[in-house]
PDB file of C-alpha atoms and ligand atoms in Angstrom:
ATOM      1  CA  UNK A   1      -4.051 -10.340 -15.352  1.00 85.00           C
ATOM      2  CA  UNK A   2      -1.967 -11.861 -12.955  1.00 93.00           C
ATOM      3  CA  UNK A   3       0.292  -9.067 -11.739  1.00 96.00           C
ATOM      4  CA  UNK A   4      -1.582  -5.839 -12.597  1.00 95.00           C
ATOM      5  CA  UNK A   5      -4.704  -4.461 -11.003  1.00 92.00           C
ATOM      6  CA  UNK A   6      -7.108  -1.475 -11.181  1.00 88.00           C
ATOM      7  CA  UNK A   7      -6.880   1.335 -12.096  1.00 88.00           C
ATOM      8  CA  UNK A   8      -7.803   2.174  -8.593  1.00 85.00           C
ATOM      9  CA  UNK A   9      -8.628   5.931  -7.601  1.00 81.00           C
ATOM     10  CA  UNK A  10      -7.136   7.631  -4.614  1.00 79.00           C
ATOM     11  CA  UNK A  11      -6.618  11.269  -3.696  1.00 77.00           C
ATOM     12  CA  UNK A  12      -3.051  11.079  -3.746  1.00 83.00           C
ATOM     13  CA  UNK A  13      -2.340   9.061  -6.867  1.00 89.00           C
ATOM     14  CA  UNK A  14      -5.172   9.731  -8.779  1.00 88.00           C
ATOM     15  CA  UNK A  15      -5.717   6.940 -11.326  1.00 90.00           C
ATOM     16  CA  UNK A  16      -3.355   4.366 -10.315  1.00 93.00           C
ATOM     17  CA  UNK A  17      -2.158   0.914 -12.230  1.00 94.00           C
ATOM     18  CA  UNK A  18      -1.395  -1.179  -9.523  1.00 95.00           C
ATOM     19  CA  UNK A  19       1.553  -3.677 -10.042  1.00 97.00           C
ATOM     20  CA  UNK A  20       2.040  -6.606  -7.635  1.00 97.00           C
ATOM     21  CA  UNK A  21       5.199  -8.615  -7.662  1.00 97.00           C
ATOM     22  CA  UNK A  22       4.709 -10.926  -4.719  1.00 97.00           C
ATOM     23  CA  UNK A  23       2.946 -14.226  -3.692  1.00 95.00           C
ATOM     24  CA  UNK A  24       0.368 -13.293  -0.866  1.00 93.00           C
ATOM     25  CA  UNK A  25       1.332 -12.795   1.720  1.00 94.00           C
ATOM     26  CA  UNK A  26       5.166 -12.109   1.646  1.00 97.00           C
ATOM     27  CA  UNK A  27       6.229  -9.332   4.047  1.00 98.00           C
ATOM     28  CA  UNK A  28       9.082  -8.591   6.592  1.00 98.00           C
ATOM     29  CA  UNK A  29       6.482  -7.135   9.148  1.00 98.00           C
ATOM     30  CA  UNK A  30       3.383  -8.417  10.595  1.00 98.00           C
ATOM     31  CA  UNK A  31       1.553  -5.039  11.209  1.00 98.00           C
ATOM     32  CA  UNK A  32      -1.305  -5.061  13.570  1.00 98.00           C
ATOM     33  CA  UNK A  33      -3.471  -2.844  10.938  1.00 97.00           C
ATOM     34  CA  UNK A  34      -2.486  -4.838   8.065  1.00 97.00           C
ATOM     35  CA  UNK A  35      -5.487  -5.378   5.728  1.00 94.00           C
ATOM     36  CA  UNK A  36      -3.874  -8.586   4.172  1.00 95.00           C
ATOM     37  CA  UNK A  37      -4.370 -10.444   7.587  1.00 94.00           C
ATOM     38  CA  UNK A  38      -1.486 -11.741   9.551  1.00 96.00           C
ATOM     39  CA  UNK A  39       1.936 -12.869   8.168  1.00 97.00           C
ATOM     40  CA  UNK A  40       1.978 -16.430   8.784  1.00 95.00           C
ATOM     41  CA  UNK A  41       5.631 -16.524   8.028  1.00 96.00           C
ATOM     42  CA  UNK A  42       8.198 -13.783   7.609  1.00 98.00           C
ATOM     43  CA  UNK A  43       9.953 -13.388   4.319  1.00 98.00           C
ATOM     44  CA  UNK A  44      13.217 -11.136   4.400  1.00 98.00           C
ATOM     45  CA  UNK A  45      15.222 -12.867   1.507  1.00 97.00           C
ATOM     46  CA  UNK A  46      14.741 -11.034  -1.641  1.00 98.00           C
ATOM     47  CA  UNK A  47      13.942 -12.863  -5.048  1.00 97.00           C
ATOM     48  CA  UNK A  48      12.511 -12.670  -8.513  1.00 98.00           C
ATOM     49  CA  UNK A  49       9.283 -14.285  -7.398  1.00 97.00           C
ATOM     50  CA  UNK A  50       7.859 -14.145 -11.120  1.00 98.00           C
ATOM     51  CA  UNK A  51       9.873 -13.879 -14.014  1.00 98.00           C
ATOM     52  CA  UNK A  52      10.507 -10.078 -14.707  1.00 98.00           C
ATOM     53  CA  UNK A  53       9.985 -10.252 -18.708  1.00 98.00           C
ATOM     54  CA  UNK A  54       6.511 -11.733 -17.982  1.00 98.00           C
ATOM     55  CA  UNK A  55       5.432  -8.995 -15.485  1.00 98.00           C
ATOM     56  CA  UNK A  56       6.661  -6.399 -17.837  1.00 98.00           C
ATOM     57  CA  UNK A  57       4.615  -7.888 -20.676  1.00 98.00           C
ATOM     58  CA  UNK A  58       1.765  -7.578 -18.580  1.00 97.00           C
ATOM     59  CA  UNK A  59       2.389  -3.830 -17.594  1.00 97.00           C
ATOM     60  CA  UNK A  60       2.883  -3.207 -21.375  1.00 97.00           C
ATOM     61  CA  UNK A  61      -0.733  -4.605 -22.026  1.00 95.00           C
ATOM     62  CA  UNK A  62      -2.426  -2.726 -18.950  1.00 94.00           C
ATOM     63  CA  UNK A  63      -0.792   0.469 -20.117  1.00 95.00           C
ATOM     64  CA  UNK A  64      -2.174   0.002 -23.885  1.00 93.00           C
ATOM     65  CA  UNK A  65      -5.735  -0.672 -22.174  1.00 90.00           C
ATOM     66  CA  UNK A  66      -5.939   2.419 -19.945  1.00 88.00           C
ATOM     67  CA  UNK A  67      -5.071   5.600 -21.536  1.00 83.00           C
ATOM     68  CA  UNK A  68      -5.731   7.911 -18.708  1.00 88.00           C
ATOM     69  CA  UNK A  69      -3.454   6.754 -15.773  1.00 94.00           C
ATOM     70  CA  UNK A  70      -1.903   9.195 -13.478  1.00 95.00           C
ATOM     71  CA  UNK A  71       0.424   6.789 -11.786  1.00 96.00           C
ATOM     72  CA  UNK A  72       1.838   3.177 -12.214  1.00 97.00           C
ATOM     73  CA  UNK A  73       2.317   2.068  -8.604  1.00 97.00           C
ATOM     74  CA  UNK A  74       4.049  -0.881  -7.446  1.00 98.00           C
ATOM     75  CA  UNK A  75       2.399  -2.127  -4.338  1.00 95.00           C
ATOM     76  CA  UNK A  76       0.657  -5.449  -3.235  1.00 85.00           C
ATOM     77  CA  UNK A  77       0.652  -8.493  -1.482  1.00 94.00           C
ATOM     78  CA  UNK A  78       3.324  -7.678   1.052  1.00 97.00           C
ATOM     79  CA  UNK A  79       6.739  -5.876   1.017  1.00 98.00           C
ATOM     80  CA  UNK A  80       7.412  -4.533  -2.401  1.00 98.00           C
ATOM     81  CA  UNK A  81      11.086  -4.550  -2.205  1.00 98.00           C
ATOM     82  CA  UNK A  82      11.386  -8.169  -1.493  1.00 98.00           C
ATOM     83  CA  UNK A  83      11.062  -8.467  -5.196  1.00 98.00           C
ATOM     84  CA  UNK A  84      14.712  -8.693  -6.790  1.00 98.00           C
ATOM     85  CA  UNK A  85      14.904  -6.803 -10.041  1.00 97.00           C
ATOM     86  CA  UNK A  86      12.264  -4.051  -9.147  1.00 98.00           C
ATOM     87  CA  UNK A  87      14.807  -1.540 -10.293  1.00 98.00           C
ATOM     88  CA  UNK A  88      14.988  -3.284 -13.642  1.00 98.00           C
ATOM     89  CA  UNK A  89      11.119  -2.988 -14.038  1.00 98.00           C
ATOM     90  CA  UNK A  90      11.030   0.445 -12.980  1.00 98.00           C
ATOM     91  CA  UNK A  91      13.527   1.354 -15.774  1.00 98.00           C
ATOM     92  CA  UNK A  92      11.717  -0.509 -18.453  1.00 98.00           C
ATOM     93  CA  UNK A  93       8.410   0.991 -17.565  1.00 98.00           C
ATOM     94  CA  UNK A  94       9.851   4.352 -17.948  1.00 98.00           C
ATOM     95  CA  UNK A  95      10.972   3.425 -21.330  1.00 97.00           C
ATOM     96  CA  UNK A  96       7.285   2.469 -22.100  1.00 96.00           C
ATOM     97  CA  UNK A  97       5.503   5.506 -20.892  1.00 96.00           C
ATOM     98  CA  UNK A  98       5.873   9.037 -19.303  1.00 96.00           C
ATOM     99  CA  UNK A  99       3.355   8.077 -16.717  1.00 97.00           C
ATOM    100  CA  UNK A 100       5.245   8.470 -13.162  1.00 97.00           C
ATOM    101  CA  UNK A 101       6.021   5.502 -11.176  1.00 98.00           C
ATOM    102  CA  UNK A 102       5.370   5.429  -7.493  1.00 98.00           C
ATOM    103  CA  UNK A 103       6.467   2.451  -5.023  1.00 98.00           C
ATOM    104  CA  UNK A 104       4.642   1.708  -1.778  1.00 97.00           C
ATOM    105  CA  UNK A 105       7.104  -0.188   0.436  1.00 98.00           C
ATOM    106  CA  UNK A 106       7.471  -0.625   4.379  1.00 98.00           C
ATOM    107  CA  UNK A 107      10.972   0.634   3.912  1.00 98.00           C
ATOM    108  CA  UNK A 108      12.268  -2.149   6.307  1.00 98.00           C
ATOM    109  CA  UNK A 109      15.026  -3.111   3.706  1.00 98.00           C
ATOM    110  CA  UNK A 110      16.324   0.301   3.003  1.00 98.00           C
ATOM    111  CA  UNK A 111      19.329  -0.484   5.281  1.00 98.00           C
ATOM    112  CA  UNK A 112      20.435  -2.399   2.197  1.00 98.00           C
ATOM    113  CA  UNK A 113      22.415  -0.282  -0.497  1.00 98.00           C
ATOM    114  CA  UNK A 114      21.309  -2.863  -3.278  1.00 98.00           C
ATOM    115  CA  UNK A 115      17.595  -2.030  -2.234  1.00 98.00           C
ATOM    116  CA  UNK A 116      18.081   1.821  -2.084  1.00 98.00           C
ATOM    117  CA  UNK A 117      19.942   1.744  -5.491  1.00 98.00           C
ATOM    118  CA  UNK A 118      17.014  -0.114  -7.143  1.00 98.00           C
ATOM    119  CA  UNK A 119      14.340   2.840  -6.169  1.00 98.00           C
ATOM    120  CA  UNK A 120      16.632   5.634  -7.359  1.00 98.00           C
ATOM    121  CA  UNK A 121      14.652   5.631 -10.890  1.00 97.00           C
ATOM    122  CA  UNK A 122      11.113   5.763  -9.209  1.00 98.00           C
ATOM    123  CA  UNK A 123       9.258   9.180  -9.307  1.00 98.00           C
ATOM    124  CA  UNK A 124       7.803   8.840  -5.856  1.00 98.00           C
ATOM    125  CA  UNK A 125       8.588   6.465  -2.918  1.00 98.00           C
ATOM    126  CA  UNK A 126       6.257   5.738  -0.091  1.00 98.00           C
ATOM    127  CA  UNK A 127       7.870   3.983   2.873  1.00 98.00           C
ATOM    128  CA  UNK A 128       6.179   3.501   6.159  1.00 98.00           C
ATOM    129  CA  UNK A 129       6.915   5.015   9.394  1.00 98.00           C
ATOM    130  CA  UNK A 130       4.515   4.381  12.110  1.00 98.00           C
ATOM    131  CA  UNK A 131       6.311   5.154  15.306  1.00 98.00           C
ATOM    132  CA  UNK A 132       9.221   7.091  16.842  1.00 98.00           C
ATOM    133  CA  UNK A 133      10.709   4.445  19.114  1.00 98.00           C
ATOM    134  CA  UNK A 134      11.553   0.817  19.360  1.00 98.00           C
ATOM    135  CA  UNK A 135       8.574  -0.056  21.687  1.00 98.00           C
ATOM    136  CA  UNK A 136       6.104   1.301  19.432  1.00 98.00           C
ATOM    137  CA  UNK A 137       7.681  -0.261  16.327  1.00 98.00           C
ATOM    138  CA  UNK A 138       7.813  -3.447  17.849  1.00 98.00           C
ATOM    139  CA  UNK A 139       4.028  -2.939  18.939  1.00 98.00           C
ATOM    140  CA  UNK A 140       2.621  -1.817  15.800  1.00 98.00           C
ATOM    141  CA  UNK A 141       4.879  -3.129  12.893  1.00 98.00           C
ATOM    142  CA  UNK A 142       5.996  -6.558  14.794  1.00 98.00           C
ATOM    143  CA  UNK A 143       9.100  -6.912  12.404  1.00 98.00           C
ATOM    144  CA  UNK A 144      11.057  -9.892  11.440  1.00 98.00           C
ATOM    145  CA  UNK A 145      14.198 -10.486  13.942  1.00 98.00           C
ATOM    146  CA  UNK A 146      16.930  -8.314  13.197  1.00 97.00           C
ATOM    147  CA  UNK A 147      14.846  -5.524  11.598  1.00 98.00           C
ATOM    148  CA  UNK A 148      15.157  -3.055  14.344  1.00 98.00           C
ATOM    149  CA  UNK A 149      13.569   0.397  14.744  1.00 98.00           C
ATOM    150  CA  UNK A 150      17.083   2.072  14.349  1.00 98.00           C
ATOM    151  CA  UNK A 151      18.014   0.024  11.401  1.00 98.00           C
ATOM    152  CA  UNK A 152      14.670   1.163   9.955  1.00 98.00           C
ATOM    153  CA  UNK A 153      15.271   4.734  10.515  1.00 98.00           C
ATOM    154  CA  UNK A 154      18.895   4.762   9.258  1.00 98.00           C
ATOM    155  CA  UNK A 155      17.775   3.169   6.058  1.00 98.00           C
ATOM    156  CA  UNK A 156      15.197   5.905   5.325  1.00 98.00           C
ATOM    157  CA  UNK A 157      17.947   8.538   6.338  1.00 98.00           C
ATOM    158  CA  UNK A 158      20.601   6.874   4.010  1.00 98.00           C
ATOM    159  CA  UNK A 159      17.876   6.605   1.294  1.00 98.00           C
ATOM    160  CA  UNK A 160      16.950  10.400   1.515  1.00 98.00           C
ATOM    161  CA  UNK A 161      20.589  11.546   0.992  1.00 98.00           C
ATOM    162  CA  UNK A 162      20.791   9.406  -2.166  1.00 98.00           C
ATOM    163  CA  UNK A 163      17.156   9.824  -3.451  1.00 98.00           C
ATOM    164  CA  UNK A 164      16.192  12.848  -5.688  1.00 97.00           C
ATOM    165  CA  UNK A 165      12.688  11.905  -6.415  1.00 98.00           C
ATOM    166  CA  UNK A 166       9.642  12.417  -4.061  1.00 98.00           C
ATOM    167  CA  UNK A 167       9.938  10.964  -0.768  1.00 98.00           C
ATOM    168  CA  UNK A 168       6.497  10.629   1.125  1.00 97.00           C
ATOM    169  CA  UNK A 169       6.488   9.129   4.284  1.00 98.00           C
ATOM    170  CA  UNK A 170       3.266   7.268   5.344  1.00 97.00           C
ATOM    171  CA  UNK A 171       2.239   7.130   8.931  1.00 98.00           C
ATOM    172  CA  UNK A 172      -0.703   4.847  10.004  1.00 98.00           C
ATOM    173  CA  UNK A 173      -2.336   6.726  12.797  1.00 98.00           C
ATOM    174  CA  UNK A 174      -3.884   4.290  15.349  1.00 98.00           C
ATOM    175  CA  UNK A 175      -6.274   5.223  18.121  1.00 98.00           C
ATOM    176  CA  UNK A 176      -4.955   4.627  21.464  1.00 98.00           C
ATOM    177  CA  UNK A 177      -1.583   3.316  20.235  1.00 98.00           C
ATOM    178  CA  UNK A 178       0.542   6.090  18.527  1.00 98.00           C
ATOM    179  CA  UNK A 179      -1.699   8.968  18.702  1.00 98.00           C
ATOM    180  CA  UNK A 180      -0.840  10.321  22.083  1.00 98.00           C
ATOM    181  CA  UNK A 181       1.070  13.591  22.141  1.00 98.00           C
ATOM    182  CA  UNK A 182       4.275  11.638  23.458  1.00 98.00           C
ATOM    183  CA  UNK A 183       4.336   9.336  20.661  1.00 98.00           C
ATOM    184  CA  UNK A 184       3.567  12.037  18.186  1.00 98.00           C
ATOM    185  CA  UNK A 185       6.568  14.067  19.315  1.00 98.00           C
ATOM    186  CA  UNK A 186       8.819  11.257  18.996  1.00 98.00           C
ATOM    187  CA  UNK A 187       7.539  10.440  15.578  1.00 98.00           C
ATOM    188  CA  UNK A 188       8.190  14.250  14.607  1.00 98.00           C
ATOM    189  CA  UNK A 189      11.661  14.022  15.883  1.00 98.00           C
ATOM    190  CA  UNK A 190      12.476  11.036  13.606  1.00 98.00           C
ATOM    191  CA  UNK A 191      10.567  12.649  10.754  1.00 98.00           C
ATOM    192  CA  UNK A 192      12.730  15.729  10.792  1.00 98.00           C
ATOM    193  CA  UNK A 193      15.769  13.433  10.948  1.00 98.00           C
ATOM    194  CA  UNK A 194      14.825  11.757   7.796  1.00 98.00           C
ATOM    195  CA  UNK A 195      13.677  15.038   5.891  1.00 98.00           C
ATOM    196  CA  UNK A 196      10.797  13.710   3.611  1.00 98.00           C
ATOM    197  CA  UNK A 197       9.173  15.842   1.050  1.00 97.00           C
ATOM    198  CA  UNK A 198       5.762  15.146   2.665  1.00 97.00           C
ATOM    199  CA  UNK A 199       4.175  13.044   5.351  1.00 97.00           C
ATOM    200  CA  UNK A 200       0.669  11.366   4.287  1.00 96.00           C
ATOM    201  CA  UNK A 201      -1.332  10.353   7.222  1.00 97.00           C
ATOM    202  CA  UNK A 202      -3.402   7.482   6.937  1.00 95.00           C
ATOM    203  CA  UNK A 203      -6.168   5.659   8.790  1.00 95.00           C
ATOM    204  CA  UNK A 204      -7.099   2.140   9.618  1.00 95.00           C
ATOM    205  CA  UNK A 205     -10.411   2.365   7.990  1.00 92.00           C
ATOM    206  CA  UNK A 206     -10.585  -1.363   6.545  1.00 92.00           C
ATOM    207  CA  UNK A 207     -10.829  -4.579   8.514  1.00 93.00           C
ATOM    208  CA  UNK A 208      -7.523  -5.460  10.273  1.00 94.00           C
ATOM    209  CA  UNK A 209      -6.456  -8.589  11.918  1.00 92.00           C
ATOM    210  CA  UNK A 210      -6.062  -7.273  15.719  1.00 94.00           C
ATOM    211  CA  UNK A 211      -9.189  -6.299  17.812  1.00 91.00           C
ATOM    212  CA  UNK A 212      -7.025  -3.402  19.415  1.00 94.00           C
ATOM    213  CA  UNK A 213      -7.010  -1.508  15.995  1.00 97.00           C
ATOM    214  CA  UNK A 214      -9.303   1.289  15.814  1.00 95.00           C
ATOM    215  CA  UNK A 215      -9.711   4.725  14.351  1.00 95.00           C
ATOM    216  CA  UNK A 216      -8.479   7.874  16.239  1.00 97.00           C
ATOM    217  CA  UNK A 217     -10.655  10.680  17.247  1.00 97.00           C
ATOM    218  CA  UNK A 218     -11.045  13.710  15.171  1.00 95.00           C
ATOM    219  CA  UNK A 219      -9.258  15.617  17.938  1.00 97.00           C
ATOM    220  CA  UNK A 220      -6.144  13.220  17.816  1.00 97.00           C
ATOM    221  CA  UNK A 221      -6.161  13.463  13.994  1.00 97.00           C
ATOM    222  CA  UNK A 222      -6.148  17.066  14.281  1.00 96.00           C
ATOM    223  CA  UNK A 223      -3.309  17.048  16.959  1.00 97.00           C
ATOM    224  CA  UNK A 224      -1.230  14.766  14.871  1.00 97.00           C
ATOM    225  CA  UNK A 225      -1.327  17.046  11.875  1.00 96.00           C
ATOM    226  CA  UNK A 226      -0.482  19.919  14.019  1.00 97.00           C
ATOM    227  CA  UNK A 227       2.633  18.122  15.635  1.00 98.00           C
ATOM    228  CA  UNK A 228       3.815  16.622  12.602  1.00 97.00           C
ATOM    229  CA  UNK A 229       3.498  19.791  10.600  1.00 97.00           C
ATOM    230  CA  UNK A 230       6.089  21.272  12.707  1.00 97.00           C
ATOM    231  CA  UNK A 231       8.737  19.215  10.800  1.00 98.00           C
ATOM    232  CA  UNK A 232       7.247  18.426   7.396  1.00 97.00           C
ATOM    233  CA  UNK A 233       4.143  19.175   5.193  1.00 96.00           C
ATOM    234  CA  UNK A 234       1.433  16.790   6.174  1.00 96.00           C
ATOM    235  CA  UNK A 235      -1.407  16.030   4.084  1.00 93.00           C
ATOM    236  CA  UNK A 236      -4.315  13.603   5.287  1.00 91.00           C
ATOM    237  CA  UNK A 237      -5.403  11.837   2.138  1.00 78.00           C
ATOM    238  CA  UNK A 238      -9.036  11.405   1.692  1.00 70.00           C
ATOM    239  CA  UNK A 239      -9.904   8.025  -0.099  1.00 71.00           C
ATOM    240  CA  UNK A 240     -10.635   8.253  -3.930  1.00 72.00           C
ATOM    241  CA  UNK A 241     -13.494   6.803  -5.584  1.00 74.00           C
ATOM    242  CA  UNK A 242     -13.131   3.474  -7.387  1.00 81.00           C
ATOM    243  CA  UNK A 243     -13.521   3.930 -11.189  1.00 80.00           C
ATOM    244  CA  UNK A 244     -14.006   0.486 -13.128  1.00 84.00           C
ATOM    245  CA  UNK A 245     -15.134   2.059 -16.264  1.00 82.00           C
ATOM    246  CA  UNK A 246     -12.267   1.053 -18.289  1.00 77.00           C
ATOM    247  CA  UNK A 247     -12.198  -2.564 -17.261  1.00 81.00           C
ATOM    248  CA  UNK A 248     -12.443  -4.707 -20.210  1.00 82.00           C
ATOM    249  CA  UNK A 249     -13.922  -7.744 -17.757  1.00 89.00           C
ATOM    250  CA  UNK A 250     -15.738  -6.610 -14.805  1.00 92.00           C
ATOM    251  CA  UNK A 251     -15.493  -9.822 -12.612  1.00 92.00           C
ATOM    252  CA  UNK A 252     -11.680  -9.952 -13.230  1.00 91.00           C
ATOM    253  CA  UNK A 253     -11.226  -6.329 -12.517  1.00 90.00           C
ATOM    254  CA  UNK A 254     -13.127  -6.473  -9.085  1.00 93.00           C
ATOM    255  CA  UNK A 255     -11.585  -9.984  -8.084  1.00 93.00           C
ATOM    256  CA  UNK A 256      -8.066  -8.434  -8.749  1.00 90.00           C
ATOM    257  CA  UNK A 257      -8.698  -5.591  -6.571  1.00 91.00           C
ATOM    258  CA  UNK A 258     -10.352  -7.483  -3.776  1.00 92.00           C
ATOM    259  CA  UNK A 259      -7.636 -10.090  -3.777  1.00 91.00           C
ATOM    260  CA  UNK A 260      -5.145  -7.319  -2.609  1.00 88.00           C
ATOM    261  CA  UNK A 261      -7.310  -5.510   0.000  1.00 89.00           C
ATOM    262  CA  UNK A 262     -10.755  -5.280   1.467  1.00 90.00           C
ATOM    263  CA  UNK A 263     -13.488  -3.089  -0.266  1.00 92.00           C
ATOM    264  CA  UNK A 264     -16.484  -1.664   1.189  1.00 92.00           C
ATOM    265  CA  UNK A 265     -19.480  -3.321  -0.388  1.00 93.00           C
ATOM    266  CA  UNK A 266     -21.081   0.170  -0.967  1.00 91.00           C
ATOM    267  CA  UNK A 267     -17.985   1.653  -2.825  1.00 90.00           C
ATOM    268  CA  UNK A 268     -18.076  -1.534  -4.939  1.00 92.00           C
ATOM    269  CA  UNK A 269     -21.829  -1.550  -5.945  1.00 92.00           C
ATOM    270  CA  UNK A 270     -21.335   1.965  -6.771  1.00 91.00           C
ATOM    271  CA  UNK A 271     -18.355   1.523  -8.933  1.00 91.00           C
ATOM    272  CA  UNK A 272     -19.971  -1.302 -10.764  1.00 93.00           C
ATOM    273  CA  UNK A 273     -23.478   0.467 -11.187  1.00 93.00           C
ATOM    274  CA  UNK A 274     -21.326   3.483 -12.804  1.00 90.00           C
ATOM    275  CA  UNK A 275     -20.316   1.222 -15.531  1.00 91.00           C
ATOM    276  CA  UNK A 276     -23.833   0.014 -16.258  1.00 92.00           C
ATOM    277  CA  UNK A 277     -26.374   2.992 -16.082  1.00 89.00           C
ATOM    278  CA  UNK A 278     -29.807   1.913 -15.874  1.00 85.00           C
ATOM    279  CA  UNK A 279     -28.880  -1.870 -15.692  1.00 88.00           C
ATOM    280  CA  UNK A 280     -29.982  -2.536 -11.885  1.00 81.00           C
ATOM    281  CA  UNK A 281     -29.432  -6.356 -12.186  1.00 90.00           C
ATOM    282  CA  UNK A 282     -26.003  -6.165 -13.132  1.00 91.00           C
ATOM    283  CA  UNK A 283     -24.900  -5.028  -9.668  1.00 92.00           C
ATOM    284  CA  UNK A 284     -26.160  -8.249  -8.084  1.00 92.00           C
ATOM    285  CA  UNK A 285     -25.028 -10.427 -10.952  1.00 94.00           C
ATOM    286  CA  UNK A 286     -21.446  -9.298 -10.381  1.00 93.00           C
ATOM    287  CA  UNK A 287     -21.842  -9.926  -6.547  1.00 92.00           C
ATOM    288  CA  UNK A 288     -23.105 -13.361  -7.276  1.00 93.00           C
ATOM    289  CA  UNK A 289     -20.314 -13.960  -9.540  1.00 94.00           C
ATOM    290  CA  UNK A 290     -17.912 -13.163  -7.011  1.00 93.00           C
ATOM    291  CA  UNK A 291     -19.364 -15.453  -4.376  1.00 92.00           C
ATOM    292  CA  UNK A 292     -19.435 -18.140  -6.960  1.00 94.00           C
ATOM    293  CA  UNK A 293     -15.476 -18.051  -7.030  1.00 95.00           C
ATOM    294  CA  UNK A 294     -15.574 -19.353  -3.635  1.00 95.00           C
ATOM    295  CA  UNK A 295     -12.604 -17.080  -3.023  1.00 95.00           C
ATOM    296  CA  UNK A 296     -14.044 -14.087  -1.168  1.00 95.00           C
ATOM    297  CA  UNK A 297     -16.771 -13.260   1.597  1.00 94.00           C
ATOM    298  CA  UNK A 298     -18.595 -10.401   3.320  1.00 93.00           C
ATOM    299  CA  UNK A 299     -17.366  -9.456   6.910  1.00 92.00           C
ATOM    300  CA  UNK A 300     -18.528  -6.720   8.901  1.00 91.00           C
ATOM    301  CA  UNK A 301     -16.422  -4.147  10.071  1.00 88.00           C
ATOM    302  CA  UNK A 302     -17.714  -0.798  12.052  1.00 83.00           C
ATOM    303  CA  UNK A 303     -21.330  -1.827  10.880  1.00 87.00           C
ATOM    304  CA  UNK A 304     -20.156  -1.776   7.173  1.00 90.00           C
ATOM    305  CA  UNK A 305     -19.946  -4.927   5.041  1.00 93.00           C
ATOM    306  CA  UNK A 306     -16.631  -5.456   3.274  1.00 93.00           C
ATOM    307  CA  UNK A 307     -15.645  -7.895   0.622  1.00 94.00           C
ATOM    308  CA  UNK A 308     -12.347  -9.869   1.675  1.00 94.00           C
ATOM    309  CA  UNK A 309     -10.255 -12.755   0.420  1.00 93.00           C
ATOM    310  CA  UNK A 310     -11.381 -15.792   2.403  1.00 92.00           C
ATOM    311  CA  UNK A 311      -8.937 -16.987   4.959  1.00 87.00           C
ATOM    312  CA  UNK A 312      -7.139 -13.750   5.701  1.00 87.00           C
ATOM    313  CA  UNK A 313      -8.947 -12.789   8.909  1.00 81.00           C
TER     314      UNK A 313
HETATM  315  S1  SF4 B 401       4.322  -3.882   5.823  1.00 54.85           S
HETATM  316 FE1  SF4 B 401       2.234  -3.655   4.697  1.00 54.85          FE
HETATM  317  S2  SF4 B 401       1.978  -5.628   3.844  1.00 54.85           S
HETATM  318 FE2  SF4 B 401       3.422  -5.820   5.375  1.00 54.85          FE
HETATM  319  S3  SF4 B 401       2.255  -6.364   7.362  1.00 54.85           S
HETATM  320 FE3  SF4 B 401       2.473  -4.177   7.180  1.00 54.85          FE
HETATM  321  S4  SF4 B 401       0.731  -3.396   6.340  1.00 54.85           S
HETATM  322 FE4  SF4 B 401       1.047  -5.639   5.982  1.00 54.85          FE
END
């Protein structure tokens, strides 16, 4: 499978089949917390990176192989809306299945009417908003030239006016960066302007390219929920558990997921063990096979080993 991965499990989207439309790493931002590593070269021009029929064919096969999907989620190796033709794909997927379609995006291209138009048929759209000021937007998201904070917010406001589906803003809360009362009040005022259906508060739990990225304290998380709740419904999603039991090929399933984001070794071991009850050797065999591909390595993050794609950190 070249474009689909999972299903992966999360509290917000249940069992979700991932669809990745981009070559790694293609993004208009270079976030300090990006789990894909640094953006070496900005991409801001939209393209049909891979033939849309080929992508659709693979989605069709993945749907047929996974009967219990909660969502089909466009997400992957960079900024999803850089793929020109995603609107066509969303429309075709909705002809294939009643499973709802979500799109995870940084939202930086929403200032373009054609980008907003391509998203109208999605059931849920999850754009990022990590800052309530130009200074913090520049510090955290490090956007390509021209992608200003105001342009980002205006794009989100315009999209909200046009879009009838569920708009869930994703806020990455970073300890010591955007978790002060001042930063949170600025963020709340922008969220009020956008008027999303919900805010999802997420945390930098995976390895990141920059040293300054750290988890906020429990007290700051509580304060963020309290301040942002004055303008929107806030949920603080807890991670789901990885479920590989429907994977036809274990190594392929695992490498497809680790290619898209770092995975905690413990989580991976448990997911593999759940597929082979009583077969203790299977877990270490899959780990050995992963190492043998030469594409992955283990790194330490907050005292926990994580599998990552080589060369991204
Ligand atoms: S928008 Fe997403 S993919 Fe792009 S740099 Fe930020 S976290 Fe990474």
